[in-house]
Amino acid sequence: MINERQRLQLATKCSYRKIQRLFLWSLVASLAAAAASLYGAAQYHGASFRDDLLTTALVTLALAMIPLGVIVFLALRRIVRSDPPPSTDNGDASPAQQRLDQQQRVWRHLRELHQQNVPEPRFLAAVLESLKALLGTPRISIWFFDDAGQTLTCRCSLPASPIDDRLERQKLNHYFDTLHRMPYVAANHAFEDTRLGGLEDYLDKHGIAALLDVGIFVGGELRGVLCCGDSQPRDWQPDEINTVMGVSGLLSQFAESLRRREIEDDLDQQIHFDTITGLPNLRGLTRAIDRQGAALSAYHLVVVRIGGLRQVNQQFGQEAGNQTLGEVASALRKRLMPQRRAPRLARLPGNYLAILLPGDSPDAWLLQRLEETLTALTETPWLSADHPCQLHFLAGVAHYPRDGHSLDEVLQAAELALKQTRQQDQRLLLEYMPELSEWAAQRLRIEQELRTALAQQQFRIVLQPQFTDQGTLYGAELLLRWQHPERGLLAPGYFIGDAERCNLMRPIGDWVLDQAASLLSGPLADTDLTLSVNVSIQQLADSAFAARIEGVVASNGFAPQRLVLEIVESLLATPELAATLQQLRQLGVQLAIDDFGTGYSSLRYLQEFPLNEIKLDKTFIDPLQHSDDAPLARSIIALAQTMKLRLVAEGIETESQLIFLRRHGVSRLQGYYLARPEAPEAFLARLKRLAEEA
């Protein structure tokens, strides 16, 4: 449609063309009249006139131009009267021109807001106010579909009453089909318009008599609707429809950029924040420190380990563990919120949290406050009153820039302090000291030496014979030794802890199993002797461990009941191991609890788990070296007899201990008093000697 300004410009252009045509025709007529006058004068005066022809021609031409000027003047006067030029004074502009100027100002304003990436509420409110001023309609609202595209929800509105109103797509299929085709619905009489079927209740509720709805499309998909309503029937003018469609186009662009920003924000959230606690992760903590720059010239970094969290996950489920972790983070934030510093918490991988506390070093008050906090958290029952659980907190703290010149260096120092804390029982928190770097270097050397030992087969096995109460050899326990190239033959106490820390117990344990299988299928194949092998938590936690045992038994061809797997008592409190233990029992191998009575398992586990024997730890018979009775030993012996479990007493070092155990019915015995651990060759020689004596 041609607006007022365009009409005026077109009229002015036509007027100029009229002037050009009149001028040309007048010029032609004047020249023709001048030529005719000269010809007539030449015929009348003869030769004398031709002598002064130039003078006569000029005079005649001048006289002929007089009517030409008169004609042009009259033509201009007529054109100016009929088509006045457009006025440059806005105050004299027509209503249509004023509306066009207002639309352009609104468009520029909304476009600027869109380019500025203003927040969604501000942009949508500006759209509503602008359209209200342009259209003079009392009701304008903006609706968007949910992610599934099935429910249309009012995001903002003037007036505010329809906000959060919902319309179901399946009830308005005809209406939405119309928006896809047009892409607008202009209803001068809304209640009579068949395209609005299904909207009767909404129209009646808000008193809408006339309606102009324009679709908001993103990538060709209908994502929302811009609605303009009036309480009285009205004719929607073409320029009004064009205006609303233009604003709808801006809303489409804004919705697309908003969606892109949401995706970018989601990605940023995933990269820099922990999904469980909402706390920044290590990347988020690094970014926060970088943003503060010189304002954060010194800080303490505390790394907190939450012990017992895995048991919460196993016993009550992952959701309970996540809830507990969030509660711990909240408790830490509250307790470390003195006025002079603002703590920043972060989630580290596993069951670790980091706390960043601005401040200079040294700070004795801070260390005391931190240790008091860890003590209080350790004494706090977590999860719920019905299902309380205890957690254990340890921490290491380092300082920037004293202990490192970057977050990575300070974090490494704090982790070293935490590792040292876990090695001793006196403190819950330790501060990093330079000596810890030497300690860490030593641990690294041990790890490298263990890996070398595994690769170069520096490990050895020895066998400690096991006897019946009648002195008959019935089996042996395989014990591990390390033939260190510099330190000689080392017992497990010197390296097992480091092997577990380095996650090497699985390959080392597999090597021990292979040694036992070789003996059972080789030199001991023609005997009924059993071999007992200690199994670590790392082996049992491997989902393929049962299959590994099955393969060892099948490939070596010995009876599975001749292999006894010993596990420590504390592992019975790990629910996820139950399935593995059941699989092992189904294979036919025997299961024993090592060092029974020294762990913290409940006696009910003895009924729930498929066990064959328990091993009585030497600490319960040590009192017999100074007394003739051991009450705790008697209790455990009676328990095993009641539950019909085989009991093996280990650590027998004196004759009095042996007599006591025989008197109370213990039928399986081992210890230095009976036989010391010996190399496989010595054990086989013992067998040969016993066979010859028999």
C-alpha positions as a printed Julia matrix, in Angstrom:
694×3 Matrix{Float64}:
   0.0     0.0     0.0
   1.34    3.55   -0.94
   1.67    5.76    2.11
   1.16    9.56    2.24
   4.78   10.5     1.77
   5.17    8.25   -1.25
   2.01    9.76   -2.79
   3.34   13.3    -2.42
   6.69   12.36   -3.93
   4.96   10.72   -6.91
   2.75   13.79   -7.46
   5.77   16.11   -7.47
   7.54   13.94  -10.02
   4.49   14.01  -12.31
   4.35   17.83  -12.09
   7.92   18.17  -13.26
   7.18   15.96  -16.25
   4.18   18.18  -17.22
   6.39   21.26  -17.17
   8.94   19.59  -19.45
   6.27   18.64  -22.02
   4.65   22.13  -22.03
   7.99   23.83  -22.41
   8.97   21.69  -25.43
   5.68   22.17  -27.21
   5.77   25.96  -26.56
   9.3    26.17  -27.9
   8.34   24.3   -31.08
   5.28   26.56  -31.58
   7.31   29.74  -31.08
  10.01   28.71  -33.52
   7.41   27.8   -36.11
   5.75   31.22  -35.69
   9.1    32.98  -36.02
   9.95   31.1   -39.22
   6.6    31.94  -40.74
   7.04   35.64  -39.93
  10.51   35.75  -41.51
   9.32   34.09  -44.68
   6.44   36.49  -45.04
   8.63   39.51  -44.45
  11.15   38.34  -47.04
   8.47   38.03  -49.73
   7.07   41.41  -48.95
  10.26   43.54  -48.8
  12.37   41.73  -51.3
  16.18   42.06  -51.55
  16.53   44.98  -49.18
  15.06   43.04  -46.4
  17.38   40.07  -47.05
  20.35   42.37  -46.55
  19.3    42.98  -42.97
  18.01   39.46  -42.46
  20.02   38.66  -39.29
  18.74   41.68  -37.46
  15.2    41.01  -38.51
  15.47   37.27  -37.42
  16.66   38.15  -33.96
  13.88   40.65  -33.42
  11.28   38.23  -34.68
  12.59   35.39  -32.46
  12.5    37.59  -29.39
   8.93   38.6   -30.1
   8.02   34.9   -30.57
   9.46   33.93  -27.15
   7.06   36.25  -25.34
   4.06   33.92  -25.73
   6.32   30.96  -24.77
   7.11   32.53  -21.4
   3.44   33.34  -20.83
   2.47   29.72  -21.52
   5.13   28.28  -19.16
   4.14   30.68  -16.36
   0.48   29.73  -16.59
   1.34   26.04  -16.63
   3.47   26.28  -13.49
   0.78   28.2   -11.68
  -1.77   25.57  -12.49
   0.46   22.68  -11.37
   1.4    24.32   -8.1
  -2.24   24.94   -7.24
  -3.32   21.4    -8.02
  -0.31   19.47   -6.49
   1.4    21.36   -3.67
   4.9    20.06   -2.74
   5.27   18.03    0.46
   5.86   20.08    3.54
   9.03   19.52    5.59
   7.29   20.74    8.72
   6.28   17.71   10.89
   3.6    19.74   12.51
   1.81   20.04    9.17
   2.2    16.29    8.24
  -0.89   14.2     7.59
  -2.07   11.56   10.13
  -0.82    8.79    7.86
   2.62   10.41    7.66
   2.73   10.86   11.42
   1.83    7.19   11.97
   4.55    6.12    9.55
   7.14    8.23   11.39
   6.04    6.77   14.72
   6.26    3.21   13.38
   9.78    3.86   12.14
  10.86    5.29   15.5
   9.43    2.3    17.33
  11.1    -0.09   14.93
  14.49    1.59   15.4
  14.09    1.52   19.2
  13.22   -2.18   19.3
  15.98   -2.98   16.84
  18.51   -1.23   19.08
  17.28   -3.17   22.12
  17.61   -6.41   20.21
  21.15   -5.6    19.12
  22.07   -4.72   22.71
  21.06   -8.24   23.87
  18.93   -6.82   26.65
  17.3    -9.3    29.06
  14.17  -11.0    27.8
  11.7    -9.33   30.24
  12.9    -5.84   29.27
  12.67   -6.52   25.54
   9.21   -8.07   25.71
   7.92   -5.22   27.89
   9.24   -2.7    25.33
   7.4    -4.56   22.57
   4.12   -4.42   24.49
   4.38   -0.7    25.29
   5.38    0.17   21.73
   2.52   -1.74   20.1
   0.03   -0.3    22.57
   1.12    3.21   21.6
   1.04    2.45   17.87
  -2.25    0.57   17.65
  -4.17    2.11   20.52
  -5.4    -1.35   21.44
  -5.92   -2.12   25.14
  -4.73   -5.74   25.09
  -1.41   -7.08   23.79
   0.29  -10.33   24.78
   3.21  -12.52   23.71
   2.96  -16.31   23.85
   5.6   -19.02   23.4
   5.42  -22.79   22.98
   7.09  -25.14   25.45
  10.01  -27.29   24.28
   7.65  -30.03   23.11
   5.68  -27.52   21.02
   2.32  -28.66   22.47
   1.47  -25.99   25.05
   1.28  -22.26   24.33
   2.02  -20.16   27.44
   1.55  -16.41   27.87
   5.0   -14.98   28.67
   4.0   -11.31   29.1
   0.87   -9.24   28.64
  -0.81   -5.85   28.89
  -2.78   -6.02   31.08
  -1.03   -8.69   33.16
  -4.04  -10.94   33.77
  -3.38  -13.54   31.01
   0.23  -14.18   32.15
   0.84  -17.92   32.62
  -2.41  -18.76   30.79
  -1.98  -21.92   28.74
  -3.55  -23.08   25.5
  -3.23  -26.67   24.25
  -2.21  -27.08   20.65
  -4.35  -30.14   20.01
  -7.51  -28.1    20.71
  -6.56  -25.3    18.28
  -5.3   -27.13   15.22
  -7.34  -25.03   12.75
  -6.13  -21.79   14.32
  -2.47  -22.83   14.12
  -2.88  -24.13   10.57
  -4.13  -20.66    9.61
  -1.07  -19.02   11.19
   1.18  -21.35    9.21
  -0.52  -20.36    5.92
  -1.02  -16.58    6.31
   1.02  -16.09    8.69
  -1.45  -13.9    10.61
  -5.08  -13.95   11.68
  -6.94  -10.63   11.5
 -10.46  -11.03   12.92
 -12.62   -7.87   12.91
 -15.39   -9.8    14.73
 -13.6   -12.49   16.74
 -16.66  -14.42   17.93
 -17.91  -14.81   14.36
 -14.57  -15.93   12.9
 -14.46  -19.69   12.31
 -10.67  -19.67   12.3
 -10.75  -19.02   16.06
 -12.62  -22.18   16.96
 -11.59  -23.39   20.38
 -10.71  -19.89   21.63
 -14.25  -18.94   22.67
 -13.6   -19.33   26.4
 -10.41  -17.32   26.22
 -12.03  -14.53   24.19
 -15.0   -14.36   26.53
 -12.81  -14.41   29.66
 -10.77  -11.4    28.54
 -13.5    -9.54   26.64
 -11.83   -9.64   23.23
 -14.07   -8.61   20.32
 -11.44   -8.02   17.62
  -8.16   -9.86   17.29
  -4.93   -9.56   15.3
  -2.53  -12.48   15.88
   0.81  -12.85   14.1
   2.98  -15.97   14.32
   6.51  -15.88   15.71
   8.6   -18.19   13.53
  12.13  -19.45   14.21
  13.78  -21.44   11.45
  10.41  -21.93    9.74
   8.88  -23.41   12.89
   6.04  -21.71   14.75
   7.49  -20.93   18.18
   4.96  -18.39   19.49
   2.23  -15.83   18.76
   2.05  -12.04   19.1
  -1.56  -11.19   20.0
  -3.32   -7.82   19.72
  -6.89   -7.61   20.97
  -9.6    -4.97   21.24
 -12.74   -4.91   23.33
 -14.71   -3.5    20.34
 -14.99   -4.75   16.75
 -12.52   -2.93   14.5
 -11.1    -3.02   11.0
  -7.42   -3.85   11.09
  -5.7    -1.57    8.58
  -3.01   -2.91    6.24
  -0.36   -0.66    7.76
  -1.28   -1.96   11.25
  -0.94   -5.55   10.06
   2.41   -4.72    8.45
   3.59   -3.08   11.69
   2.66   -6.06   13.87
   4.26   -8.46   11.38
   7.45   -6.41   11.46
   7.56   -6.53   15.25
   6.86  -10.27   15.09
   9.92  -10.6    12.86
  11.99   -8.88   15.53
  10.55  -11.23   18.15
  11.56  -14.16   15.95
  15.12  -12.88   15.75
  15.15  -12.22   19.5
  13.78  -15.69   20.26
  16.44  -17.27   18.07
  19.27  -15.28   19.66
  17.78  -15.96   23.11
  17.74  -19.68   22.37
  21.34  -19.46   21.23
  22.26  -17.66   24.43
  20.45  -20.33   26.48
  22.45  -23.04   24.71
  25.67  -21.11   25.33
  24.7   -20.62   28.99
  23.92  -24.33   29.34
  27.27  -25.2    27.82
  29.0   -22.72   30.11
  27.17  -24.26   33.08
  28.28  -27.74   32.1
  31.88  -26.66   31.62
  32.3   -24.52   34.73
  29.84  -25.91   37.3
  29.08  -29.21   39.02
  25.65  -30.58   38.12
  25.05  -32.15   41.56
  25.9   -29.32   43.93
  25.72  -26.33   41.6
  29.18  -25.36   42.84
  31.92  -24.25   40.45
  34.22  -27.03   39.36
  37.96  -26.6    38.96
  37.51  -24.76   35.65
  34.93  -22.48   37.25
  37.22  -21.78   40.19
  40.08  -20.96   37.82
  37.88  -18.55   35.89
  36.69  -16.86   39.09
  40.29  -16.31   40.2
  41.29  -14.99   36.77
  38.4   -12.52   36.77
  39.39  -11.09   40.11
  42.94  -10.61   38.9
  45.05   -8.31   41.05
  42.19   -7.9    43.53
  42.93  -11.43   44.74
  46.61  -11.06   45.52
  46.69  -13.77   48.22
  44.44  -16.64   49.24
  44.3   -19.95   51.09
  43.16  -23.05   49.22
  41.69  -25.85   51.32
  41.07  -29.32   49.86
  38.52  -31.29   51.92
  38.03  -35.03   51.65
  34.59  -36.38   52.64
  35.04  -39.92   53.91
  32.0   -42.23   54.09
  30.16  -40.63   51.19
  30.51  -43.75   49.06
  28.86  -45.81   51.79
  25.91  -43.4    51.77
  25.56  -43.89   48.0
  25.72  -47.67   48.37
  23.32  -47.93   51.28
  20.75  -45.22   50.51
  21.22  -44.54   46.81
  22.88  -41.95   44.6
  20.2   -39.33   45.23
  20.77  -39.52   48.99
  24.51  -39.16   48.42
  23.96  -36.08   46.26
  21.67  -34.58   48.89
  24.26  -35.19   51.6
  26.99  -33.61   49.5
  24.86  -30.49   49.02
  24.19  -30.29   52.76
  27.91  -30.56   53.49
  28.66  -27.71   51.08
  26.0   -25.51   52.74
  27.32  -26.29   56.22
  30.86  -25.43   55.18
  29.76  -22.12   53.68
  27.86  -21.11   56.82
  30.65  -22.01   59.22
  33.32  -20.22   57.17
  31.49  -16.94   56.7
  33.11  -14.42   59.08
  32.72  -10.79   58.12
  36.31  -10.31   57.09
  36.39  -12.93   54.33
  33.98  -14.49   51.84
  34.65  -18.2    51.12
  34.23  -19.6    47.63
  33.46  -23.31   47.41
  34.18  -25.57   44.47
  33.56  -29.23   43.68
  36.58  -31.36   42.82
  36.33  -34.83   41.24
  35.19  -37.63   43.55
  34.4   -36.9    47.19
  36.47  -33.73   47.41
  35.6   -30.06   47.89
  37.83  -27.01   47.58
  37.5   -23.84   49.64
  39.12  -20.59   48.55
  39.58  -18.04   51.33
  41.14  -14.64   50.58
  43.84  -13.71   53.05
  47.52  -13.37   53.77
  49.79  -15.96   55.28
  50.45  -17.04   57.96
  46.98  -17.17   59.52
  46.8   -19.2    62.74
  43.19  -18.14   63.32
  42.15  -19.58   59.97
  43.77  -22.96   60.61
  42.14  -23.21   64.03
  38.76  -22.21   62.6
  39.06  -24.79   59.82
  39.98  -27.61   62.19
  37.08  -26.72   64.5
  34.76  -26.79   61.5
  35.99  -30.22   60.37
  35.57  -31.56   63.9
  32.01  -30.25   64.1
  31.13  -31.7    60.7
  32.58  -35.09   61.67
  30.43  -35.17   64.8
  27.27  -34.18   62.87
  24.77  -36.92   61.89
  23.94  -36.52   58.2
  21.11  -37.46   55.84
  18.15  -37.69   58.24
  17.07  -38.5    61.77
  15.63  -41.83   60.59
  18.77  -42.79   58.66
  21.69  -40.97   60.29
  25.12  -41.54   58.87
  28.54  -40.38   59.93
  31.02  -38.75   57.6
  34.71  -38.16   58.18
  36.43  -34.96   57.12
  40.12  -34.4    56.47
  41.75  -31.43   54.81
  44.99  -29.99   53.53
  45.64  -26.28   53.08
  48.13  -24.34   50.98
  48.66  -20.64   50.31
  49.05  -18.48   47.24
  51.63  -17.19   46.45
  53.72  -18.69   49.25
  53.25  -22.34   48.21
  52.75  -21.88   44.47
  52.53  -19.26   41.74
  49.4   -20.67   40.07
  46.2   -22.38   41.11
  47.51  -25.73   39.84
  50.63  -25.47   41.97
  48.7   -24.4    45.08
  46.15  -27.19   44.52
  48.95  -29.74   44.25
  50.45  -28.44   47.5
  47.08  -28.66   49.3
  46.57  -32.22   48.04
  50.0   -33.19   49.34
  49.06  -31.81   52.75
  45.81  -33.8    52.62
  47.64  -37.02   51.77
  49.9   -36.48   54.74
  46.83  -35.88   56.92
  45.47  -39.28   55.89
  48.73  -40.93   56.97
  48.38  -39.87   60.61
  45.5   -39.9    63.11
  46.28  -36.88   65.3
  45.03  -34.02   63.13
  42.1   -33.41   60.78
  43.96  -30.7    58.89
  47.56  -30.05   57.96
  49.2   -27.08   56.34
  51.53  -27.6    53.44
  55.22  -27.54   54.3
  58.11  -27.74   51.82
  59.14  -31.07   53.36
  55.98  -32.62   51.94
  57.36  -32.25   48.44
  60.23  -34.52   49.44
  57.74  -36.97   50.94
  55.7   -36.88   47.71
  58.82  -37.41   45.63
  59.62  -40.47   47.75
  56.11  -41.86   47.21
  56.51  -41.32   43.49
  59.79  -43.22   43.55
  58.1   -46.1    45.39
  55.35  -46.21   42.79
  57.88  -46.32   39.97
  59.8   -49.07   41.77
  56.6   -51.12   42.23
  55.78  -50.87   38.55
  59.31  -51.94   37.73
  59.02  -54.84   40.18
  55.86  -56.03   38.46
  57.39  -55.74   35.01
  60.68  -57.43   36.0
  59.03  -60.13   38.19
  60.7   -59.07   41.43
  57.8   -60.39   43.52
  58.03  -63.73   45.27
  55.6   -66.02   47.1
  56.17  -67.97   50.29
  53.83  -70.55   51.8
  52.88  -70.76   55.45
  51.79  -74.34   56.23
  48.4   -74.95   57.87
  47.8   -77.96   60.13
  44.92  -79.79   61.74
  44.77  -80.08   65.51
  46.33  -83.51   65.05
  49.37  -82.03   63.29
  48.4   -83.09   59.77
  49.31  -80.71   56.94
  46.11  -79.8    55.09
  47.1   -76.67   53.16
  49.0   -73.41   53.12
  48.51  -69.68   52.88
  50.3   -67.86   50.06
  52.12  -64.77   51.29
  53.66  -62.09   49.07
  57.21  -60.82   49.26
  59.18  -58.25   47.25
  62.76  -59.05   46.36
  63.93  -55.42   46.25
  67.19  -55.01   44.34
  68.65  -52.72   47.05
  66.65  -53.35   50.23
  66.43  -57.12   50.06
  63.33  -59.26   50.72
  60.46  -57.06   51.92
  57.3   -58.16   53.75
  53.9   -56.86   52.57
  53.71  -54.26   55.32
  56.46  -52.3    53.57
  54.73  -51.93   50.21
  51.07  -53.11   50.17
  49.75  -49.68   51.21
  51.69  -48.01   48.4
  50.51  -50.64   45.93
  46.88  -49.97   46.87
  47.41  -46.22   46.58
  48.89  -46.67   43.11
  46.06  -49.01   42.01
  48.54  -51.83   41.47
  46.9   -54.44   43.7
  44.82  -55.79   40.84
  47.76  -56.84   38.63
  49.81  -57.92   41.66
  46.86  -59.95   43.0
  46.35  -61.55   39.6
  50.01  -62.6    39.62
  49.59  -64.25   43.03
  46.48  -66.1    41.78
  48.44  -67.41   38.81
  51.16  -68.7    41.18
  48.57  -70.5    43.29
  46.93  -72.03   40.21
  50.31  -73.25   38.92
  50.98  -75.01   42.22
  47.51  -76.56   42.45
  47.63  -77.86   38.89
  51.33  -78.76   39.01
  53.31  -80.06   42.01
  50.19  -80.26   44.22
  47.92  -81.8    41.6
  47.96  -85.25   43.19
  47.16  -83.95   46.69
  44.08  -82.66   48.46
  45.89  -79.62   49.87
  44.19  -76.24   49.74
  45.86  -72.91   49.09
  44.59  -69.67   50.61
  45.11  -66.37   48.74
  44.41  -62.86   50.03
  42.16  -60.79   47.76
  42.16  -56.96   47.78
  39.23  -54.59   47.49
  40.51  -53.47   44.09
  40.22  -57.03   42.8
  36.74  -57.6    44.23
  35.53  -54.23   42.91
  36.37  -55.39   39.39
  33.16  -56.61   37.75
  35.2   -59.17   35.78
  36.87  -60.7    38.86
  34.53  -63.72   39.11
  35.05  -64.43   35.43
  38.8   -64.15   36.0
  38.64  -66.8    38.75
  36.49  -69.04   36.57
  39.04  -68.79   33.78
  41.94  -69.58   36.12
  40.2   -72.7    37.47
  39.12  -73.92   34.04
  42.47  -73.35   32.32
  44.48  -75.05   35.09
  42.08  -77.92   35.7
  42.04  -78.18   39.52
  39.02  -78.62   41.79
  37.72  -75.12   42.64
  37.18  -75.98   46.34
  40.95  -76.3    46.74
  41.26  -72.51   46.3
  40.39  -70.38   49.35
  39.97  -66.64   48.82
  40.57  -64.57   51.96
  38.95  -61.14   52.29
  39.23  -58.68   55.16
  36.24  -58.35   57.44
  35.56  -54.67   56.65
  34.71  -55.54   53.03
  31.53  -57.28   54.2
  30.06  -53.82   54.81
  30.29  -53.07   51.08
  26.89  -54.04   49.61
  27.96  -54.06   45.95
  30.42  -56.89   46.67
  27.62  -59.29   47.61
  26.91  -60.21   43.98
  30.59  -60.93   43.32
  30.87  -63.13   46.41
  27.76  -65.06   45.37
  29.26  -65.65   41.93
  32.49  -66.91   43.49
  30.63  -69.35   45.75
  28.68  -70.64   42.76
  32.0   -71.38   41.06
  32.86  -73.65   44.0
  35.8   -71.73   45.46
  35.85  -71.23   49.23
  35.56  -67.86   50.98
  37.23  -66.94   54.25
  37.16  -63.84   56.47
  40.68  -62.82   57.41
  41.52  -61.19   60.77
  37.98  -61.73   62.04
  37.05  -59.52   65.0
  39.4   -56.66   64.1
  37.07  -54.99   61.59
  33.77  -53.17   62.02
  31.29  -55.42   60.26
  28.04  -56.51   61.8
  27.62  -60.13   62.85
  24.57  -60.34   60.61
  26.91  -60.36   57.6
  28.06  -63.83   58.67
  24.54  -65.02   57.9
  24.0   -62.98   54.75
  27.26  -63.8    52.97
  28.14  -67.29   51.72
  31.24  -67.89   53.89
  33.17  -71.12   54.57
  35.6   -70.14   57.28
  36.74  -67.35   59.55
  40.31  -66.75   60.65
  40.9   -65.87   64.29
  43.4   -63.01   64.46
  46.48  -63.47   66.65
  45.56  -60.41   68.76
  42.87  -62.52   70.47
  45.28  -65.26   71.55
  48.22  -63.0    72.46
  46.88  -62.61   76.03
  47.65  -66.34   76.54
  51.35  -65.47   76.69
  50.68  -63.87   80.08
  47.46  -65.6    81.15
  45.76  -68.95   80.96
  42.55  -67.61   79.41
  41.47  -65.51   76.41
  37.75  -64.65   76.79
  37.36  -62.92   73.42
  38.97  -65.84   71.65
  36.58  -68.25   73.38
  33.62  -66.13   72.26
  34.68  -66.12   68.62
  35.36  -69.87   68.72
  31.87  -70.47   70.12
  30.35  -68.21   67.47
  32.04  -70.15   64.66
  30.89  -73.46   66.1
  27.32  -72.2    66.46
  27.22  -71.0    62.84
  28.98  -74.18   61.64
  31.87  -72.19   60.13
  35.37  -73.6    59.93
  37.7   -71.58   62.17
  41.42  -71.18   61.5
  43.56  -69.76   64.31
  46.55  -67.87   62.98
  49.57  -66.35   64.68
  50.27  -69.28   67.07
  53.66  -68.59   68.63
  53.68  -70.57   71.92
  52.8   -73.99   73.18
  50.29  -72.54   75.65
  48.34  -70.98   72.79
  48.3   -74.28   70.94
  47.06  -76.17   74.02
  44.32  -73.57   74.63
  43.06  -73.74   71.06
  43.02  -77.54   70.99
  41.17  -77.61   74.32
  38.44  -75.38   72.88
  37.96  -77.38   69.71
  39.89  -75.37   67.12
  40.79  -77.81   64.37
  42.73  -75.58   61.93
  46.01  -73.97   63.04
  48.86  -71.93   61.64
  51.7   -69.85   63.09
  55.44  -69.63   63.66
  55.28  -72.19   66.47
  54.12  -74.78   63.94
  55.97  -73.66   60.81
  57.37  -70.44   59.42
  56.63  -69.22   55.89
  58.89  -71.0    53.4
  59.72  -70.89   49.75
  57.71  -73.16   47.41
  60.73  -75.44   47.02
  60.99  -75.91   50.82
  57.25  -76.54   51.08
  57.42  -79.2    48.37
  60.4   -80.78   50.14
  58.33  -80.89   53.33
  55.59  -82.73   51.43
  58.06  -85.25   50.06
  59.5   -85.85   53.52
  56.06  -86.36   55.03
  55.21  -88.79   52.26
  58.35  -90.82   52.9
  57.66  -90.9    56.65
  54.17  -92.14   55.98
